Amino acid sequence: MRAVVLSGPGDLTALQIKDRIVPEPRPGQVLIAVKAFGVNRSELHTRLGLAEGVTFPRVPGIEATGVVAACPGGEFTAGQQVVTMMGGMGRTFDGGYAEYTCVPATQVIPFTSDLDWPTLGAVPEMLQTAYGALTDALDVQPGQSLLIRGGTSSVGMTAAVLAKARGLTVLATTRVEAKAERLRTLGVDHVLIDDGRDGGVARRVHEVLGGGVDTALELVGTPTLPDTLRAARRHGVVCVAGMLSNEWTVPDFSPIDYLPRGVRLTAYGGEAGDLPAPVLQQFLDDVAAGRAVVPLGQVLPLERIRDAHSIMEGDRATGKIVVLPRTLRWRPRS
């Protein structure tokens, strides 16, 4: 099989396509023939040497979508459509940047869909993160307001779709004016241009809503977190679920000085088990019926994995970047 292999941290040239032996699954494992995989900031962190627990050489990739090729334990049947994600994929064991990936059966989720593989490949990790952050960490309720900091990221756009379906008023930020219309097409009520000024987004939020937002999803990371906290109302909740900035920690954190009075801070980092199969299936059914959309960006062949990382690293993506390990006949849906 062909796979993308990292021998160690590095620039784009560290992403090497190599021939590898197809893994042989043991009982309790599932061999998946990968039809599509999404490209995530997590894999950029791995490539740059910023991720913890990574050993090399390593096939990166924290998610994959495809069909069961073999399952010795009988948990799934050959040919069954499945997604997989997290649980050490692409870090402690080889991940989804390959024609086949072998993962624990416990982190495989089945589904049935006639959607095309690029669309299906965009869904797993961004749906898991958006769904978990909204329902578990923030416990959003109909009628509330939500600020999405990093709104044009794939998770941000998915969160907007889910939040609108739940009856929330959604505000979302983008640093690029040209991307604002994409957010509006997803149903975002108020698009805020983040000009990088300290306190700028919080001021705009209070201008729009007065007392601030009920909930906020921070996807940029620690550089913008103080401003996002100030955008929340008294007793509002802010969830950190992304690090688009590549900055993970708050230096010299002093809670009393850092946190506005009465604002609650939480975080979300989920696993495959945090995305129930019925939730995945319902979302895919909603997409097929036109009730929901997948923010799909560029679709590239495996040979262009470096281009995929370049687009992601340069913040030039217009949706989830998806790579096809094999040559598939595919055209964008009109």
CSV table of N, CA and C in Angstrom, one decimal, residues 17-142:
chain,number,residue,atom,x,y,z
A,17,ILE,N,5.8,10.0,0.6
A,17,ILE,CA,4.9,8.9,0.2
A,17,ILE,C,5.8,7.7,0.0
A,18,LYS,N,5.5,6.6,0.7
A,18,LYS,CA,6.3,5.4,0.6
A,18,LYS,C,5.4,4.1,0.5
A,19,ASP,N,6.0,3.1,0.0
A,19,ASP,CA,5.3,1.8,-0.1
A,19,ASP,C,5.5,1.1,1.3
A,20,ARG,N,4.4,0.5,1.8
A,20,ARG,CA,4.4,-0.1,3.1
A,20,ARG,C,3.6,-1.4,3.0
A,21,ILE,N,3.9,-2.3,3.9
A,21,ILE,CA,3.2,-3.6,4.0
A,21,ILE,C,1.8,-3.2,4.6
A,22,VAL,N,0.7,-3.8,4.0
A,22,VAL,CA,-0.6,-3.6,4.5
A,22,VAL,C,-0.6,-4.3,5.9
A,23,PRO,N,-1.1,-3.5,7.0
A,23,PRO,CA,-1.1,-4.1,8.3
A,23,PRO,C,-2.0,-5.3,8.4
A,24,GLU,N,-1.7,-6.3,9.3
A,24,GLU,CA,-2.5,-7.4,9.5
A,24,GLU,C,-3.2,-7.3,10.9
A,25,PRO,N,-4.5,-7.2,10.9
A,25,PRO,CA,-5.2,-6.9,12.1
A,25,PRO,C,-5.3,-8.2,13.0
A,26,ARG,N,-5.2,-7.9,14.3
A,26,ARG,CA,-5.3,-9.0,15.3
A,26,ARG,C,-6.8,-8.9,15.8
A,27,PRO,N,-7.2,-9.9,16.6
A,27,PRO,CA,-8.5,-9.9,17.2
A,27,PRO,C,-8.7,-8.6,18.0
A,28,GLY,N,-9.8,-7.9,17.9
A,28,GLY,CA,-10.0,-6.6,18.6
A,28,GLY,C,-9.5,-5.4,17.7
A,29,GLN,N,-9.0,-5.7,16.5
A,29,GLN,CA,-8.6,-4.6,15.6
A,29,GLN,C,-9.4,-4.7,14.3
A,30,VAL,N,-9.5,-3.6,13.6
A,30,VAL,CA,-10.2,-3.5,12.3
A,30,VAL,C,-9.2,-3.0,11.3
A,31,LEU,N,-9.1,-3.6,10.1
A,31,LEU,CA,-8.4,-3.1,9.0
A,31,LEU,C,-9.3,-2.4,8.1
A,32,ILE,N,-9.1,-1.1,7.8
A,32,ILE,CA,-10.0,-0.3,7.0
A,32,ILE,C,-9.3,0.1,5.7
A,33,ALA,N,-10.0,-0.1,4.6
A,33,ALA,CA,-9.5,0.4,3.3
A,33,ALA,C,-10.0,1.8,3.3
A,34,VAL,N,-9.0,2.7,3.3
A,34,VAL,CA,-9.3,4.1,3.5
A,34,VAL,C,-9.8,4.7,2.1
A,35,LYS,N,-10.9,5.3,2.1
A,35,LYS,CA,-11.5,5.9,0.9
A,35,LYS,C,-11.2,7.4,0.9
A,36,ALA,N,-11.1,8.0,2.1
A,36,ALA,CA,-10.9,9.5,2.2
A,36,ALA,C,-10.4,9.8,3.6
A,37,PHE,N,-9.6,10.8,3.8
A,37,PHE,CA,-9.3,11.2,5.1
A,37,PHE,C,-9.2,12.7,5.2
A,38,GLY,N,-9.6,13.3,6.3
A,38,GLY,CA,-9.5,14.7,6.5
A,38,GLY,C,-8.1,15.1,6.9
A,39,VAL,N,-7.8,16.4,6.6
A,39,VAL,CA,-6.5,16.9,7.1
A,39,VAL,C,-6.7,17.9,8.2
A,40,ASN,N,-6.0,17.7,9.3
A,40,ASN,CA,-6.3,18.4,10.6
A,40,ASN,C,-5.1,19.2,11.1
A,41,ARG,N,-5.4,20.3,11.9
A,41,ARG,CA,-4.3,21.0,12.5
A,41,ARG,C,-3.5,20.1,13.4
A,42,SER,N,-4.1,19.1,14.0
A,42,SER,CA,-3.3,18.1,14.8
A,42,SER,C,-2.2,17.5,14.1
A,43,GLU,N,-2.4,17.2,12.8
A,43,GLU,CA,-1.3,16.6,12.0
A,43,GLU,C,-0.2,17.6,11.6
A,44,LEU,N,-0.6,18.9,11.5
A,44,LEU,CA,0.4,19.9,11.4
A,44,LEU,C,1.3,20.0,12.6
A,45,HIS,N,0.6,19.9,13.8
A,45,HIS,CA,1.4,19.9,15.0
A,45,HIS,C,2.3,18.7,15.1
A,46,THR,N,1.9,17.6,14.6
A,46,THR,CA,2.7,16.4,14.6
A,46,THR,C,3.9,16.6,13.7
A,47,ARG,N,3.6,17.1,12.5
A,47,ARG,CA,4.7,17.4,11.5
A,47,ARG,C,5.7,18.4,12.0
A,48,LEU,N,5.3,19.4,12.8
A,48,LEU,CA,6.2,20.4,13.3
A,48,LEU,C,6.9,20.0,14.6
A,49,GLY,N,6.5,18.8,15.1
A,49,GLY,CA,7.1,18.4,16.4
A,49,GLY,C,6.5,19.0,17.6
A,50,LEU,N,5.3,19.5,17.5
A,50,LEU,CA,4.6,20.1,18.6
A,50,LEU,C,3.7,19.2,19.4
A,51,ALA,N,3.4,18.1,18.8
A,51,ALA,CA,2.4,17.1,19.4
A,51,ALA,C,3.1,16.2,20.4
A,52,GLU,N,2.4,15.9,21.5
A,52,GLU,CA,3.0,15.0,22.5
A,52,GLU,C,2.8,13.6,22.2
A,53,GLY,N,3.7,12.7,22.7
A,53,GLY,CA,3.5,11.3,22.6
A,53,GLY,C,3.8,10.7,21.2
A,54,VAL,N,4.3,11.4,20.3
A,54,VAL,CA,4.6,10.9,18.9
A,54,VAL,C,5.9,10.2,18.8
A,55,THR,N,5.9,9.0,18.2
A,55,THR,CA,7.1,8.3,17.9
A,55,THR,C,7.3,8.2,16.4
A,56,PHE,N,8.5,8.2,16.0
A,56,PHE,CA,8.8,8.1,14.5
A,56,PHE,C,9.6,6.9,14.2
A,57,PRO,N,9.5,6.4,12.9
A,57,PRO,CA,8.7,6.9,11.9
A,57,PRO,C,7.2,6.7,12.1
A,58,ARG,N,6.4,7.5,11.5
A,58,ARG,CA,5.0,7.5,11.8
A,58,ARG,C,4.1,7.9,10.6
A,59,VAL,N,3.1,7.1,10.3
A,59,VAL,CA,2.1,7.5,9.4
A,59,VAL,C,1.1,8.4,10.1
A,60,PRO,N,1.0,9.7,9.8
A,60,PRO,CA,0.1,10.6,10.5
A,60,PRO,C,-1.3,10.4,10.1
A,61,GLY,N,-2.2,11.2,10.8
A,61,GLY,CA,-3.6,11.1,10.5
A,61,GLY,C,-4.5,10.7,11.6
A,62,ILE,N,-5.3,11.6,12.2
A,62,ILE,CA,-6.1,11.2,13.4
A,62,ILE,C,-7.5,10.8,13.0
A,63,GLU,N,-7.8,10.6,11.7
A,63,GLU,CA,-9.1,10.1,11.3
A,63,GLU,C,-9.0,9.5,9.9
A,64,ALA,N,-10.0,8.7,9.6
A,64,ALA,CA,-10.1,8.1,8.3
A,64,ALA,C,-11.6,7.6,8.1
A,65,THR,N,-11.9,7.5,6.8
A,65,THR,CA,-13.3,7.0,6.4
A,65,THR,C,-13.1,6.0,5.3
A,66,GLY,N,-13.8,4.9,5.4
A,66,GLY,CA,-13.7,3.9,4.4
A,66,GLY,C,-14.6,2.7,4.6
A,67,VAL,N,-14.1,1.5,4.2
A,67,VAL,CA,-14.8,0.3,4.4
A,67,VAL,C,-14.0,-0.7,5.1
A,68,VAL,N,-14.6,-1.6,5.8
A,68,VAL,CA,-13.9,-2.7,6.6
A,68,VAL,C,-13.3,-3.7,5.6
A,69,ALA,N,-12.0,-3.9,5.7
A,69,ALA,CA,-11.3,-4.8,4.8
A,69,ALA,C,-11.2,-6.2,5.6
A,70,ALA,N,-11.0,-6.1,6.9
A,70,ALA,CA,-10.9,-7.3,7.7
A,70,ALA,C,-11.1,-7.0,9.1
A,71,CYS,N,-11.8,-7.9,9.8
A,71,CYS,CA,-12.1,-7.8,11.3
A,71,CYS,C,-12.1,-9.1,11.9
A,72,PRO,N,-10.9,-9.6,12.4
A,72,PRO,CA,-10.8,-11.0,12.9
A,72,PRO,C,-11.8,-11.3,14.1
A,73,GLY,N,-12.1,-10.2,14.9
A,73,GLY,CA,-13.0,-10.4,16.1
A,73,GLY,C,-14.4,-10.5,15.7
A,74,GLY,N,-14.8,-10.1,14.5
A,74,GLY,CA,-16.2,-10.1,14.1
A,74,GLY,C,-17.0,-9.0,14.6
A,75,GLU,N,-16.4,-7.9,15.1
A,75,GLU,CA,-17.2,-6.7,15.5
A,75,GLU,C,-17.9,-6.0,14.4
A,76,PHE,N,-17.2,-6.1,13.2
A,76,PHE,CA,-17.8,-5.5,12.0
A,76,PHE,C,-17.6,-6.5,10.8
A,77,THR,N,-18.4,-6.2,9.7
A,77,THR,CA,-18.4,-7.1,8.6
A,77,THR,C,-17.6,-6.5,7.4
A,78,ALA,N,-17.0,-7.3,6.6
A,78,ALA,CA,-16.2,-6.8,5.5
A,78,ALA,C,-17.1,-6.0,4.6
A,79,GLY,N,-16.6,-4.9,4.1
A,79,GLY,CA,-17.4,-4.0,3.2
A,79,GLY,C,-18.3,-3.0,3.9
A,80,GLN,N,-18.4,-3.1,5.3
A,80,GLN,CA,-19.2,-2.2,6.0
A,80,GLN,C,-18.5,-0.8,6.0
A,81,GLN,N,-19.4,0.3,5.8
A,81,GLN,CA,-18.9,1.7,5.8
A,81,GLN,C,-18.6,2.1,7.3
A,82,VAL,N,-17.4,2.7,7.5
A,82,VAL,CA,-17.0,3.0,8.9
A,82,VAL,C,-16.2,4.3,8.8
A,83,VAL,N,-16.2,5.0,10.0
A,83,VAL,CA,-15.2,6.0,10.2
A,83,VAL,C,-14.4,5.7,11.5
A,84,THR,N,-13.2,6.3,11.6
A,84,THR,CA,-12.4,6.1,12.8
A,84,THR,C,-11.7,7.3,13.1
A,85,MET,N,-11.3,7.5,14.4
A,85,MET,CA,-10.6,8.8,14.7
A,85,MET,C,-10.0,8.6,16.1
A,86,MET,N,-9.0,9.5,16.3
A,86,MET,CA,-8.4,9.7,17.7
A,86,MET,C,-7.8,8.4,18.2
A,87,GLY,N,-7.7,8.3,19.6
A,87,GLY,CA,-7.2,7.1,20.3
A,87,GLY,C,-5.8,6.8,20.0
A,88,GLY,N,-5.0,7.8,19.7
A,88,GLY,CA,-3.6,7.6,19.4
A,88,GLY,C,-3.3,7.4,17.9
A,89,MET,N,-4.3,7.5,17.0
A,89,MET,CA,-4.0,7.4,15.6
A,89,MET,C,-3.0,8.5,15.2
A,90,GLY,N,-2.1,8.1,14.4
A,90,GLY,CA,-1.1,9.1,13.8
A,90,GLY,C,-0.1,9.6,14.8
A,91,ARG,N,-0.1,9.1,16.1
A,91,ARG,CA,0.8,9.5,17.1
A,91,ARG,C,1.5,8.3,17.7
A,92,THR,N,0.8,7.5,18.4
A,92,THR,CA,1.4,6.3,19.0
A,92,THR,C,1.3,5.1,18.1
A,93,PHE,N,0.4,5.1,17.1
A,93,PHE,CA,0.3,4.1,16.1
A,93,PHE,C,0.0,4.7,14.8
A,94,ASP,N,0.2,4.0,13.7
A,94,ASP,CA,0.0,4.6,12.3
A,94,ASP,C,-1.4,5.0,12.1
A,95,GLY,N,-1.6,6.2,11.5
A,95,GLY,CA,-2.9,6.7,11.3
A,95,GLY,C,-3.5,6.6,9.9
A,96,GLY,N,-4.3,7.6,9.5
A,96,GLY,CA,-5.1,7.5,8.3
A,96,GLY,C,-4.5,8.0,7.0
A,97,TYR,N,-3.3,8.5,7.0
A,97,TYR,CA,-2.7,9.0,5.8
A,97,TYR,C,-2.2,7.8,5.0
A,98,ALA,N,-3.0,6.9,4.6
A,98,ALA,CA,-2.6,5.7,3.9
A,98,ALA,C,-3.8,5.0,3.2
A,99,GLU,N,-3.5,4.0,2.4
A,99,GLU,CA,-4.5,3.3,1.7
A,99,GLU,C,-5.2,2.3,2.6
A,100,TYR,N,-4.5,1.9,3.7
A,100,TYR,CA,-5.2,1.1,4.7
A,100,TYR,C,-4.7,1.6,6.1
A,101,THR,N,-5.6,1.5,7.0
A,101,THR,CA,-5.2,1.8,8.4
A,101,THR,C,-5.8,0.7,9.3
A,102,CYS,N,-5.0,0.3,10.4
A,102,CYS,CA,-5.5,-0.7,11.3
A,102,CYS,C,-5.6,-0.1,12.7
A,103,VAL,N,-6.9,-0.2,13.2
A,103,VAL,CA,-7.2,0.6,14.5
A,103,VAL,C,-8.0,-0.4,15.4
A,104,PRO,N,-8.0,0.0,16.7
A,104,PRO,CA,-8.8,-0.8,17.6
A,104,PRO,C,-10.3,-0.7,17.2
A,105,ALA,N,-11.0,-1.8,17.4
A,105,ALA,CA,-12.4,-1.9,17.0
A,105,ALA,C,-13.2,-0.9,17.9
A,106,THR,N,-12.8,-0.6,19.1
A,106,THR,CA,-13.5,0.3,20.0
A,106,THR,C,-13.6,1.7,19.4
A,107,GLN,N,-12.7,2.1,18.5
A,107,GLN,CA,-12.8,3.4,18.0
A,107,GLN,C,-13.2,3.5,16.5
A,108,VAL,N,-14.1,2.5,16.1
A,108,VAL,CA,-14.7,2.5,14.8
A,108,VAL,C,-16.2,2.7,14.9
A,109,ILE,N,-16.7,3.5,14.1
A,109,ILE,CA,-18.1,3.9,14.1
A,109,ILE,C,-18.7,3.5,12.7
A,110,PRO,N,-19.8,2.7,12.7
A,110,PRO,CA,-20.4,2.3,11.4
A,110,PRO,C,-21.4,3.3,11.0
A,111,PHE,N,-21.7,3.4,9.7
A,111,PHE,CA,-22.7,4.2,9.1
A,111,PHE,C,-23.1,3.6,7.8
A,112,THR,N,-24.2,4.2,7.2
A,112,THR,CA,-24.7,3.8,5.9
A,112,THR,C,-25.0,5.1,5.2
A,113,SER,N,-24.4,5.3,4.0
A,113,SER,CA,-24.7,6.5,3.3
A,113,SER,C,-24.4,6.4,1.8
A,114,ASP,N,-25.1,7.1,1.0
A,114,ASP,CA,-24.8,7.2,-0.5
A,114,ASP,C,-24.1,8.4,-0.8
A,115,LEU,N,-23.7,9.2,0.2
A,115,LEU,CA,-22.9,10.4,-0.1
A,115,LEU,C,-21.6,10.1,-0.7
A,116,ASP,N,-21.0,11.0,-1.4
A,116,ASP,CA,-19.7,10.7,-2.0
A,116,ASP,C,-18.6,10.6,-0.9
A,117,TRP,N,-17.5,9.9,-1.3
A,117,TRP,CA,-16.4,9.7,-0.3
A,117,TRP,C,-15.8,11.0,0.2
A,118,PRO,N,-15.5,12.0,-0.7
A,118,PRO,CA,-14.9,13.2,-0.1
A,118,PRO,C,-15.8,13.9,0.9
A,119,THR,N,-17.1,13.9,0.7
A,119,THR,CA,-18.0,14.5,1.7
A,119,THR,C,-18.0,13.7,3.0
A,120,LEU,N,-18.0,12.4,2.9
A,120,LEU,CA,-18.0,11.5,4.1
A,120,LEU,C,-16.6,11.6,4.8
A,121,GLY,N,-15.6,11.8,4.0
A,121,GLY,CA,-14.2,11.9,4.6
A,121,GLY,C,-14.0,13.2,5.4
A,122,ALA,N,-14.8,14.2,5.1
A,122,ALA,CA,-14.7,15.5,5.8
A,122,ALA,C,-15.3,15.4,7.2
A,123,VAL,N,-16.2,14.5,7.4
A,123,VAL,CA,-17.1,14.6,8.6
A,123,VAL,C,-16.5,14.2,9.9
A,124,PRO,N,-15.8,13.0,10.1
A,124,PRO,CA,-15.6,12.4,11.4
A,124,PRO,C,-15.1,13.3,12.5
A,125,GLU,N,-13.9,13.8,12.4
A,125,GLU,CA,-13.3,14.6,13.5
A,125,GLU,C,-14.0,15.9,13.7
A,126,MET,N,-14.3,16.6,12.6
A,126,MET,CA,-14.9,17.9,12.8
A,126,MET,C,-16.3,17.8,13.4
A,127,LEU,N,-17.1,16.8,13.1
A,127,LEU,CA,-18.4,16.5,13.7
A,127,LEU,C,-18.2,16.2,15.1
A,128,GLN,N,-17.3,15.3,15.4
A,128,GLN,CA,-17.1,14.8,16.8
A,128,GLN,C,-16.7,16.0,17.7
A,129,THR,N,-15.8,16.9,17.2
A,129,THR,CA,-15.4,18.0,18.0
A,129,THR,C,-16.5,19.0,18.2
A,130,ALA,N,-17.2,19.4,17.1
A,130,ALA,CA,-18.2,20.4,17.2
A,130,ALA,C,-19.4,19.9,18.0
A,131,TYR,N,-19.8,18.6,17.8
A,131,TYR,CA,-20.9,18.1,18.6
A,131,TYR,C,-20.6,18.0,20.0
A,132,GLY,N,-19.4,17.4,20.4
A,132,GLY,CA,-19.0,17.3,21.8
A,132,GLY,C,-18.9,18.6,22.5
A,133,ALA,N,-18.3,19.6,21.8
A,133,ALA,CA,-18.1,20.9,22.4
A,133,ALA,C,-19.4,21.5,22.7
A,134,LEU,N,-20.4,21.5,21.8
A,134,LEU,CA,-21.6,22.1,22.0
A,134,LEU,C,-22.5,21.4,23.0
A,135,THR,N,-22.5,20.1,23.0
A,135,THR,CA,-23.5,19.3,23.8
A,135,THR,C,-22.9,19.0,25.2
A,136,ASP,N,-21.6,18.6,25.2
A,136,ASP,CA,-21.0,18.2,26.5
A,136,ASP,C,-20.4,19.4,27.2
A,137,ALA,N,-19.5,20.1,26.6
A,137,ALA,CA,-18.8,21.1,27.3
A,137,ALA,C,-19.7,22.4,27.5
A,138,LEU,N,-20.4,22.8,26.5
A,138,LEU,CA,-21.2,24.0,26.6
A,138,LEU,C,-22.7,23.8,27.0
A,139,ASP,N,-23.2,22.6,26.7
A,139,ASP,CA,-24.6,22.3,27.0
A,139,ASP,C,-25.5,23.3,26.5
A,140,VAL,N,-25.4,23.6,25.2
A,140,VAL,CA,-26.2,24.7,24.6
A,140,VAL,C,-27.6,24.4,24.6
A,141,GLN,N,-28.5,25.4,24.7
A,141,GLN,CA,-29.9,25.2,24.7
A,141,GLN,C,-30.6,26.2,23.7
A,142,PRO,N,-31.7,25.8,23.1
A,142,PRO,CA,-32.4,26.6,22.2
A,142,PRO,C,-32.7,28.0,22.7
